[in-house]
Short mmCIF file of C-alpha atoms in Angstrom, two decimals:
data_model
loop_
_atom_site.label_atom_id
_atom_site.label_comp_id
_atom_site.label_asym_id
_atom_site.label_seq_id
_atom_site.Cartn_x
_atom_site.Cartn_y
_atom_site.Cartn_z
CA MET I 1141 36.86 15.63 -9.83
CA VAL I 1142 35.00 16.09 -6.58
CA PHE I 1143 37.74 18.11 -4.94
CA ASP I 1144 38.62 20.29 -7.90
CA ASP I 1145 38.97 23.69 -6.23
CA GLN I 1146 39.96 25.35 -9.49
CA LYS I 1147 36.36 25.51 -10.77
CA ARG I 1148 37.27 23.97 -14.10
CA SER I 1149 34.70 22.58 -16.50
CA LEU I 1150 34.05 18.86 -16.73
CA LYS I 1151 35.53 18.95 -20.23
CA GLU I 1152 38.76 20.50 -18.91
CA ILE I 1153 38.99 17.89 -16.18
CA ILE I 1154 38.52 15.08 -18.71
CA PHE I 1155 41.24 16.54 -20.95
CA ASP I 1156 43.57 16.78 -17.92
CA ALA I 1157 42.83 13.16 -17.00
CA LYS I 1158 43.54 12.11 -20.60
CA ASP I 1159 46.87 13.94 -20.46
CA ILE I 1160 47.81 12.18 -17.21
CA VAL I 1161 46.90 8.77 -18.67
CA SER I 1162 48.92 9.60 -21.79
CA GLU I 1163 51.93 10.46 -19.68
CA VAL I 1164 51.67 7.43 -17.39
CA PHE I 1165 51.11 4.97 -20.23
CA HIS I 1166 53.38 6.62 -22.81
CA GLY I 1167 54.46 4.07 -25.38
CA ASP I 1168 51.67 1.58 -24.67
CA LYS I 1169 50.38 0.09 -27.92
CA HIS I 1170 46.73 0.68 -26.91
CA LEU I 1171 47.14 4.26 -25.71
CA ARG I 1172 46.17 5.91 -29.00
CA THR I 1173 42.91 3.92 -29.10
CA LEU I 1174 42.03 5.20 -25.65
CA GLU I 1175 42.96 8.79 -26.49
CA ASN I 1176 40.91 8.63 -29.69
CA ILE I 1177 37.76 7.45 -27.97
CA ILE I 1178 38.04 10.14 -25.29
CA GLU I 1179 38.48 12.82 -27.96
CA ARG I 1180 35.61 11.36 -30.01
CA ALA I 1181 33.29 11.32 -26.98
CA ILE I 1182 34.05 14.98 -26.29
CA GLU I 1183 33.52 15.90 -29.94
CA LEU I 1184 30.21 14.03 -30.18
CA SER I 1185 28.92 15.55 -26.93
CA GLU I 1186 29.05 18.95 -28.59
CA ASN I 1187 26.91 18.15 -31.63
CA LYS I 1188 23.12 18.17 -31.98
CA GLU I 1189 22.75 14.68 -33.40
CA ASP I 1190 20.60 12.01 -31.80
CA ASP I 1191 22.12 10.37 -28.72
CA LEU I 1192 21.68 6.86 -30.06
CA ASP I 1193 23.50 7.75 -33.29
CA ASN I 1194 26.35 9.33 -31.32
CA ILE I 1195 26.56 6.40 -28.91
CA HIS I 1196 26.74 3.92 -31.81
CA LYS I 1197 29.75 5.85 -33.12
CA LEU I 1198 31.49 5.09 -29.81
CA GLY I 1199 30.62 1.40 -29.72
CA GLU I 1200 28.30 -0.69 -27.59
CA GLY I 1201 30.12 -0.70 -24.28
CA TRP I 1202 31.19 -4.34 -24.33
CA VAL I 1203 34.84 -3.39 -23.84
CA ALA I 1204 36.22 -0.91 -21.33
CA GLU I 1205 37.20 1.84 -23.75
CA GLU I 1206 33.71 1.82 -25.32
CA THR I 1207 32.06 1.95 -21.90
CA MET I 1208 34.27 4.88 -20.99
CA GLY I 1209 33.57 6.66 -24.28
CA ILE I 1210 29.80 6.29 -23.97
CA SER I 1211 29.88 7.35 -20.32
CA LEU I 1212 32.03 10.40 -21.01
CA TYR I 1213 29.76 11.37 -23.90
CA CYS I 1214 26.61 11.14 -21.76
CA ALA I 1215 28.20 12.85 -18.75
CA LEU I 1216 29.43 15.76 -20.87
CA LYS I 1217 26.24 16.15 -22.86
CA TYR I 1218 24.05 16.10 -19.75
CA GLN I 1219 26.49 17.32 -17.13
CA ASN I 1220 23.86 19.28 -15.23
CA ASP I 1221 21.05 16.73 -15.56
CA PHE I 1222 21.75 13.44 -13.79
CA SER I 1223 18.53 11.78 -14.99
CA ALA I 1224 18.99 12.70 -18.64
CA GLY I 1225 22.61 11.56 -18.60
CA VAL I 1226 21.91 8.18 -17.03
CA ILE I 1227 18.86 7.58 -19.21
CA ALA I 1228 20.81 8.39 -22.38
CA SER I 1229 23.62 6.08 -21.24
CA VAL I 1230 21.36 3.03 -20.91
CA ASN I 1231 19.14 3.49 -23.97
CA HIS I 1232 21.20 1.49 -26.44
CA ASN I 1233 21.56 -2.18 -27.36
CA GLY I 1234 25.00 -2.69 -25.86
CA ASP I 1235 26.28 -3.22 -22.33
CA SER I 1236 23.92 -0.61 -20.96
CA ASP I 1237 24.17 -1.60 -17.30
CA SER I 1238 27.90 -0.88 -17.39
CA THR I 1239 27.55 2.40 -19.27
CA GLY I 1240 24.77 3.47 -16.92
CA ALA I 1241 26.81 2.64 -13.82
CA VAL I 1242 29.88 4.52 -15.03
CA THR I 1243 27.85 7.52 -16.21
CA GLY I 1244 26.02 7.64 -12.88
CA ASN I 1245 29.32 7.63 -11.01
CA ILE I 1246 30.79 10.42 -13.14
CA LEU I 1247 27.69 12.60 -12.92
CA GLY I 1248 27.21 11.90 -9.22
CA ALA I 1249 30.76 12.98 -8.49
CA TRP I 1250 30.36 16.03 -10.73
CA ILE I 1251 27.01 17.40 -9.52
CA GLY I 1252 27.03 16.07 -5.97
CA TYR I 1253 24.62 14.02 -3.91
CA GLU I 1254 22.06 16.75 -3.28
CA ALA I 1255 21.66 17.47 -7.00
CA ILE I 1256 20.62 13.89 -7.72
CA GLU I 1257 16.84 13.56 -7.79
CA ASN I 1258 15.33 11.61 -4.91
CA LYS I 1259 13.81 9.05 -7.29
CA TRP I 1260 17.35 7.71 -7.78
CA LYS I 1261 18.09 7.56 -4.04
CA ASP I 1262 14.83 6.76 -2.24
CA ASN I 1263 14.91 2.98 -2.69
CA LEU I 1264 18.65 2.55 -2.93
CA GLU I 1265 19.73 -0.54 -1.03
CA LEU I 1266 22.30 0.11 1.73
CA LEU I 1267 22.11 3.90 1.28
CA ASP I 1268 23.37 4.51 4.82
CA VAL I 1269 26.40 2.29 4.20
CA ILE I 1270 27.11 4.00 0.87
CA LEU I 1271 26.93 7.46 2.46
CA GLU I 1272 29.19 6.42 5.32
CA LEU I 1273 31.70 5.00 2.86
CA ALA I 1274 31.52 8.23 0.82
CA ASP I 1275 32.23 10.23 3.98
CA ASP I 1276 35.18 7.98 4.82
CA LEU I 1277 36.60 8.30 1.31
CA CYS I 1278 36.08 12.03 1.41
CA MET I 1279 37.89 12.39 4.71
CA THR I 1280 40.81 10.39 3.32
CA GLY I 1281 41.39 12.97 0.60
CA LYS I 1282 40.63 16.18 2.45
CA ASN I 1283 40.10 17.51 5.95
CA GLU I 1284 36.47 18.46 5.32
CA CYS I 1285 33.89 16.87 3.10
CA SER I 1286 32.00 19.17 0.76
CA TRP I 1287 30.08 16.61 -1.31
CA PHE I 1288 26.67 17.15 0.18
#
């Protein structure tokens, strides 16, 4: 997602990722469950219903596909607002630390480091190590880093 030079929407990128997973895992007995939750998360992110109601329709996050569904829902619904997306992703009775972590990763990759409010970064333990690792990962995939 970070190096998508085609300027596609987050929704398009998620659909492309779903298509790749469908191709790689073609024939797997659990594939349709995964595809359904991705499609449901996208559908729910486009309605005006309450976040908690929508999240409950995706599960509680105790299993991987539910965590992914909730995180995709929150990332899509709040794709330009890191704080709102992360807050929505943790305000439910399920495995909210997992859904918050995954949502934060998706949104952070999507909007970039500079777009994340300082309140999320100021007291982050090992920030210098994390940024160095991000630079190293970035350089592995591309000659220049354009994250931040």
